[in-house]
Short mmCIF file of C-alpha atoms and ligand atoms in Angstrom, two decimals:
data_model
loop_
_atom_site.label_atom_id
_atom_site.label_comp_id
_atom_site.label_asym_id
_atom_site.label_seq_id
_atom_site.Cartn_x
_atom_site.Cartn_y
_atom_site.Cartn_z
CA MET A 1 19.64 -1.33 -14.06
CA PHE A 2 21.02 -2.37 -10.67
CA LEU A 3 19.51 -4.89 -8.34
CA LEU A 4 20.21 -3.75 -4.80
CA GLN A 5 21.42 -6.64 -2.71
CA GLY A 6 22.76 -6.86 0.78
CA ALA A 7 21.73 -5.18 3.99
CA GLN A 8 24.05 -2.20 3.61
CA MET A 9 22.83 -1.07 0.18
CA LEU A 10 19.20 -1.57 1.11
CA GLN A 11 19.65 0.39 4.30
CA MET A 12 21.29 3.21 2.31
CA LEU A 13 18.29 3.19 -0.01
CA GLU A 14 15.86 3.35 2.92
CA ASN A 15 17.80 6.28 4.41
CA ALA A 16 17.79 8.13 1.09
CA LEU A 17 14.05 7.57 0.60
CA ARG A 18 13.34 8.78 4.11
CA LYS A 19 14.76 12.17 3.07
CA SER A 20 12.22 12.40 0.24
CA LEU A 21 9.08 11.82 2.29
CA PRO A 22 6.19 12.17 1.72
CA GLU A 23 6.61 11.73 -2.05
CA SER A 24 8.62 8.54 -1.57
CA LEU A 25 6.22 7.18 1.04
CA LYS A 26 5.02 4.03 -0.70
CA VAL A 27 8.48 3.02 -1.84
CA PHE A 28 9.99 3.96 1.49
CA GLY A 29 7.40 1.81 3.33
CA THR A 30 8.05 -1.13 1.01
CA VAL A 31 11.83 -0.90 1.36
CA PHE A 32 11.42 -0.60 5.13
CA HIS A 33 9.65 -3.98 5.15
CA ILE A 34 12.23 -5.49 2.79
CA ASN A 35 14.78 -4.48 5.42
CA HIS A 36 12.71 -6.08 8.17
CA GLY A 37 12.55 -9.64 6.95
CA ASN A 38 11.20 -9.02 3.44
CA PRO A 39 8.01 -11.00 4.12
CA PHE A 40 6.62 -10.35 0.61
CA ASN A 41 9.87 -11.45 -1.06
CA LEU A 42 10.28 -8.22 -3.04
CA LYS A 43 13.33 -6.72 -4.73
CA ALA A 44 14.51 -3.15 -5.30
CA LEU A 45 15.91 -1.97 -8.65
CA VAL A 46 17.56 1.40 -9.32
CA ASP A 47 18.71 3.06 -12.54
CA LYS A 48 22.16 3.77 -11.08
CA TRP A 49 23.90 3.56 -7.75
CA PRO A 50 24.45 5.22 -5.35
CA ASP A 51 23.12 8.40 -6.98
CA PHE A 52 19.90 6.84 -8.19
CA ASN A 53 17.14 8.77 -9.88
CA THR A 54 14.49 6.09 -10.00
CA VAL A 55 13.61 3.15 -7.74
CA VAL A 56 11.26 0.34 -8.68
CA VAL A 57 10.24 -2.18 -6.03
CA ARG A 58 8.67 -5.32 -7.43
CA PRO A 59 8.12 -9.02 -6.71
CA GLN A 60 10.60 -11.68 -7.75
CA GLU A 61 9.84 -13.23 -11.16
CA GLU A 62 9.14 -16.64 -9.63
CA ASN A 63 6.29 -15.13 -7.62
CA MET A 64 4.67 -13.59 -10.71
CA ARG A 65 3.40 -16.74 -12.37
CA ASP A 66 -0.18 -15.59 -12.93
CA ASP A 67 -0.17 -13.17 -15.88
CA LEU A 68 -3.62 -11.89 -14.93
CA ASP A 69 -2.91 -11.21 -11.23
CA HIS A 70 -2.26 -7.47 -10.93
CA TYR A 71 -2.52 -7.73 -7.13
CA THR A 72 0.69 -9.77 -7.08
CA ASN A 73 2.24 -8.15 -10.17
CA THR A 74 2.51 -4.79 -8.42
CA TYR A 75 5.30 -2.25 -8.90
CA HIS A 76 6.01 0.70 -6.61
CA ILE A 77 7.89 3.59 -8.16
CA TYR A 78 9.65 6.67 -6.89
CA THR A 79 11.69 8.97 -9.10
CA ARG A 80 13.70 12.16 -8.66
CA ASP A 81 13.61 12.68 -12.40
CA PRO A 82 10.10 12.14 -13.77
CA LYS A 83 10.95 13.52 -17.22
CA ASN A 84 13.71 11.01 -17.87
CA CYS A 85 12.72 7.87 -16.04
CA GLN A 86 10.80 6.31 -18.93
CA GLU A 87 13.93 4.79 -20.44
CA PHE A 88 14.66 2.95 -17.19
CA LEU A 89 11.07 1.72 -16.88
CA ASP A 90 11.21 0.35 -20.42
CA SER A 91 14.57 -1.36 -19.99
CA PRO A 92 14.56 -5.17 -19.86
CA ASP A 93 13.66 -6.90 -16.60
CA VAL A 94 12.36 -3.77 -14.84
CA ILE A 95 8.65 -4.06 -15.63
CA ASN A 96 7.05 -7.02 -17.37
CA TRP A 97 4.61 -5.15 -19.59
CA LYS A 98 3.33 -8.44 -21.00
CA GLN A 99 1.40 -9.17 -17.82
CA HIS A 100 -1.61 -7.54 -16.22
CA LEU A 101 0.04 -5.34 -13.63
CA GLN A 102 -0.43 -2.56 -11.17
CA ILE A 103 1.75 0.49 -10.63
CA GLN A 104 1.52 2.62 -7.52
CA SER A 105 3.26 5.91 -6.94
CA LYS A 106 2.68 9.05 -4.96
CA GLN A 107 3.93 11.15 -7.83
CA GLU A 108 1.42 12.76 -10.11
CA GLU A 109 3.90 12.80 -12.99
CA CYS A 110 3.57 9.03 -13.17
CA TYR A 111 0.34 9.62 -15.04
CA VAL A 112 2.49 10.40 -18.06
CA TRP A 113 4.20 7.04 -17.82
CA GLY A 114 0.80 5.39 -17.63
CA ILE A 115 -0.29 7.01 -20.87
CA ILE A 116 2.94 6.19 -22.63
CA SER A 117 3.34 2.67 -21.42
CA ALA A 118 -0.02 1.06 -20.99
CA GLU A 119 -3.72 1.57 -20.63
CA GLY A 120 -4.77 2.18 -17.08
CA THR A 121 -6.63 4.15 -14.50
CA VAL A 122 -5.57 6.77 -12.01
CA ARG A 123 -7.18 7.20 -8.65
CA GLU A 124 -6.34 10.09 -6.38
CA ARG A 125 -6.71 9.84 -2.65
CA GLU A 126 -6.15 11.81 0.50
CA ILE A 127 -3.01 10.56 2.22
CA TYR A 128 -2.82 10.45 5.98
CA LEU A 129 0.12 9.95 8.22
CA LEU A 130 -1.21 8.36 11.35
CA ARG A 131 0.14 10.44 14.21
CA GLN A 132 -1.13 12.62 17.03
CA ARG A 133 -3.92 10.24 17.82
CA THR A 134 -6.68 10.56 20.39
CA SER A 135 -6.24 7.91 23.07
CA PHE A 136 -8.67 5.06 23.54
CA ASP A 137 -8.87 3.03 26.73
CA ASP A 138 -8.46 -0.74 26.80
CA VAL A 139 -7.26 -1.20 23.24
CA SER A 140 -7.01 -4.93 22.70
CA PRO A 141 -6.90 -5.71 19.03
CA LEU A 142 -7.94 -9.07 17.71
CA SER A 143 -5.79 -10.44 14.90
CA LEU A 144 -7.57 -11.65 11.78
CA CYS A 145 -7.19 -15.16 10.41
CA GLY A 146 -7.04 -16.29 6.78
CA ALA A 147 -10.66 -17.50 6.86
CA GLN A 148 -11.79 -13.88 7.35
CA ALA A 149 -10.22 -12.79 4.07
CA SER A 150 -13.44 -13.45 2.14
CA LEU A 151 -15.32 -10.90 4.29
CA VAL A 152 -12.59 -8.29 3.89
CA ASN A 153 -12.53 -9.01 0.18
CA LYS A 154 -16.28 -8.53 -0.14
CA PHE A 155 -16.07 -4.98 1.21
CA TRP A 156 -12.73 -3.92 -0.30
CA TYR A 157 -13.29 -1.36 -3.02
CA TYR A 158 -10.43 -2.81 -5.09
CA GLY A 159 -11.32 -6.43 -4.41
CA GLY A 160 -14.26 -8.76 -4.78
CA ASN A 161 -12.54 -11.40 -6.86
CA GLU A 162 -10.51 -14.57 -6.33
CA ARG A 163 -7.11 -12.93 -6.90
CA SER A 164 -7.80 -10.05 -4.51
CA GLN A 165 -8.88 -12.59 -1.90
CA ARG A 166 -5.57 -14.44 -2.26
CA PHE A 167 -3.76 -11.12 -1.88
CA ILE A 168 -5.75 -10.28 1.27
CA GLU A 169 -5.05 -13.75 2.71
CA ARG A 170 -1.36 -13.14 2.18
CA CYS A 171 -1.53 -9.73 3.88
CA ILE A 172 -3.39 -11.25 6.83
CA ARG A 173 -0.84 -14.07 7.15
CA THR A 174 2.11 -11.70 6.88
CA PHE A 175 1.36 -8.46 8.72
CA PRO A 176 -0.35 -7.25 11.90
CA THR A 177 -4.11 -6.85 11.59
CA SER A 178 -6.81 -5.56 13.85
CA GLY A 179 -10.47 -6.55 14.17
CA LEU A 180 -13.50 -6.61 16.42
CA LEU A 181 -16.01 -9.42 16.90
CA GLY A 182 -19.75 -8.88 17.31
CA PRO A 183 -22.00 -10.61 19.84
CA GLU A 184 -22.25 -13.67 17.57
CA GLY A 185 -18.48 -14.02 17.51
CA ASN A 186 -18.25 -12.94 13.86
CA LEU A 187 -15.89 -10.26 12.56
CA VAL A 188 -17.73 -6.92 12.36
CA SER A 189 -14.95 -4.36 11.87
CA TRP A 190 -11.37 -4.69 10.62
CA ASN A 191 -8.24 -2.97 9.35
CA LEU A 192 -5.12 -4.35 7.66
CA MET A 193 -2.04 -3.24 5.79
CA ASP A 194 -0.39 -4.16 2.50
CA GLN A 195 3.24 -4.86 1.55
CA THR A 196 4.04 -1.13 1.52
CA GLY A 197 2.99 -0.69 5.13
CA GLU A 198 -0.08 1.28 4.12
CA THR A 199 -3.28 0.52 6.02
CA ARG A 200 -5.74 0.37 3.15
CA MET A 201 -8.31 -2.33 3.81
CA ALA A 202 -10.72 -1.21 6.51
CA GLY A 203 -14.40 -1.95 6.87
CA THR A 204 -17.38 -2.37 9.16
CA LEU A 205 -20.41 -4.55 8.46
CA PRO A 206 -23.31 -2.27 7.42
CA GLU A 207 -25.44 -3.12 10.47
CA TYR A 208 -22.61 -2.06 12.82
CA ARG A 209 -21.65 1.22 11.18
CA GLY A 210 -21.71 4.62 12.88
CA GLN A 211 -20.72 3.25 16.31
CA GLY A 212 -17.06 4.20 16.22
CA LEU A 213 -15.88 0.66 15.42
CA VAL A 214 -13.57 1.43 12.52
CA SER A 215 -12.08 4.31 14.48
CA TYR A 216 -11.33 1.80 17.22
CA VAL A 217 -9.70 -0.83 14.99
CA VAL A 218 -7.68 1.74 13.05
CA HIS A 219 -6.39 3.12 16.32
CA ALA A 220 -5.62 -0.39 17.61
CA GLN A 221 -3.70 -1.11 14.40
CA GLU A 222 -1.71 2.11 14.83
CA VAL A 223 -0.74 1.15 18.36
CA THR A 224 0.42 -2.30 17.26
CA MET A 225 2.40 -0.96 14.31
CA GLU A 226 4.02 1.80 16.31
CA LYS A 227 5.11 -0.74 18.93
CA LEU A 228 6.77 -2.70 16.14
CA GLY A 229 8.46 0.48 14.92
CA PHE A 230 6.64 0.31 11.56
CA PRO A 231 5.94 3.49 9.60
CA VAL A 232 2.19 4.08 9.80
CA TYR A 233 0.12 5.72 7.09
CA SER A 234 -3.03 5.29 5.08
CA HIS A 235 -4.98 6.78 2.22
CA THR A 236 -8.65 7.33 1.67
CA ASP A 237 -10.83 8.21 -1.25
CA LYS A 238 -11.63 11.91 -1.43
CA THR A 239 -15.32 11.00 -1.48
CA ASN A 240 -15.19 8.68 1.56
CA ILE A 241 -16.54 11.08 4.17
CA ALA A 242 -16.72 8.50 6.97
CA MET A 243 -13.02 7.60 6.65
CA GLN A 244 -12.05 11.25 6.48
CA ARG A 245 -14.05 12.01 9.63
CA MET A 246 -12.40 9.07 11.33
CA SER A 247 -9.00 10.47 10.34
CA ASP A 248 -9.96 13.89 11.69
CA THR A 249 -11.12 12.36 14.97
CA LEU A 250 -7.85 10.47 15.34
CA HIS A 251 -5.89 13.64 14.44
CA HIS A 252 -4.14 12.10 11.46
CA LEU A 253 -1.96 14.44 9.45
CA THR A 254 -2.88 15.04 5.81
CA MET A 255 0.10 14.73 3.49
CA PRO A 256 0.64 17.03 0.50
CA CYS A 257 0.91 14.29 -2.12
CA ASP A 258 -1.31 12.08 -4.21
CA TRP A 259 -2.05 8.39 -4.19
CA ASN A 260 -2.00 6.97 -7.70
CA GLN A 261 -2.68 3.51 -8.98
CA TRP A 262 -2.70 2.21 -12.52
CA ILE A 263 -4.10 -1.14 -13.51
CA CYS A 264 -2.34 -1.94 -16.77
CA MET A 265 -3.06 -4.58 -19.37
CA PRO A 266 -0.95 -5.55 -22.38
CA VAL A 267 -2.37 -4.07 -25.60
C1 COA B 301 -16.13 3.61 6.03
C2 COA B 301 -16.50 2.60 7.11
C3 COA B 301 -15.29 1.68 7.32
C4 COA B 301 -16.83 3.37 8.40
O1 COA B 301 -16.98 2.42 9.45
P1 COA B 301 -17.72 2.78 10.82
O2 COA B 301 -17.41 1.73 11.80
O3 COA B 301 -19.15 3.09 10.55
O4 COA B 301 -16.98 4.12 11.19
P2 COA B 301 -17.10 4.93 12.58
O5 COA B 301 -18.38 4.59 13.28
O6 COA B 301 -15.82 4.73 13.33
O7 COA B 301 -17.25 6.40 12.07
C5 COA B 301 -16.17 7.18 11.64
C6 COA B 301 -16.66 8.60 11.42
O8 COA B 301 -17.46 8.65 10.22
C7 COA B 301 -18.77 9.09 10.53
N1 COA B 301 -19.64 8.31 9.67
C8 COA B 301 -19.91 7.00 9.74
N2 COA B 301 -20.71 6.65 8.70
C9 COA B 301 -20.93 7.78 8.00
C10 COA B 301 -21.66 8.06 6.83
N3 COA B 301 -22.33 7.13 6.18
N4 COA B 301 -21.64 9.33 6.35
C11 COA B 301 -20.96 10.29 6.99
N5 COA B 301 -20.23 10.08 8.11
C12 COA B 301 -20.24 8.84 8.60
C13 COA B 301 -18.96 8.82 11.99
O9 COA B 301 -19.92 9.66 12.57
C14 COA B 301 -17.57 9.09 12.52
O10 COA B 301 -17.37 10.49 12.58
P3 COA B 301 -17.16 11.24 13.99
O11 COA B 301 -15.90 10.61 14.58
O12 COA B 301 -17.00 12.66 13.61
O13 COA B 301 -18.39 10.92 14.77
C15 COA B 301 -17.73 1.77 6.69
O14 COA B 301 -18.75 2.65 6.30
C16 COA B 301 -17.45 0.79 5.56
O15 COA B 301 -17.08 -0.37 5.81
N6 COA B 301 -17.61 1.24 4.30
C17 COA B 301 -17.32 0.40 3.13
C18 COA B 301 -15.83 0.05 2.98
C19 COA B 301 -14.94 1.27 3.04
O16 COA B 301 -15.25 2.35 2.52
N7 COA B 301 -13.79 1.11 3.68
C20 COA B 301 -12.81 2.17 3.86
C21 COA B 301 -11.86 2.28 2.73
S1 COA B 301 -10.47 1.26 2.96
#
């Protein structure tokens, strides 16, 4: 196992992952942000270097103090050799299987690792690369503040608990966000990204739905991220018709890969 350190190695990794898009998308996005200030304090491990087969991006041990916090204890994996990567994943200091943890990967084959290594769940999603958008006039996104994390948390499919709220607060503090206020000055529609650069926490208050608000904030977020030079992409549940229609309206490109997440617990 090699810990990649130094700007040159990490840039080489980013360049190599770029060549394997879209399968490497989540790991590519995460490494991109490591190379732009590493705001989530993550590290990249490879099985060998420079001709790596498998990359694992994970938090530093000192940031993984809560054994039950799978939002923080999250690993992103990309491999060129799904059949043989298990040995690397099981080697010491790559994944701490004693904690509650989350694994995300675009690669379907990872399901096998999930079965071998831990109990978990798989969720498949449509993946969108946010390009070729329709233009909106007067886009002026409002940035969210930490106090609005509880609202985002309430409507986030994967959230609704104290740990997810802490994770959302951290995302709001760290990355660009986009939101709209209603007539009362309260947040009514929002969109934000996670440490991989994926925009995956969008919502509109029920009483404001169907008015094009989420389409507006998603577009505003795209504009902000593109100005910063960030890779822009999202996923949506295959059953979430509203989000898929929004993606169609904004002319997002559907990517030929899956979105997989395992929530694992020690047995
Ligand atoms: C999904 C959600 C964000 C949509 O917000 P919204 O502000 O109502 O979305 P918009 O008004 O911009 O509508 C987007 C598209 O979906 C359509 N739509 C909205 N609600 C719909 C519904 N219930 N069923 C089918 N289509 C719907 C709209 O007509 C629009 O399509 P169009 O561009 O072809 O007209 C909102 O319903 C929500 O917060 N749901 C719960 C949380 C969630 O699912 N978040 C997204 C996953 S991260």
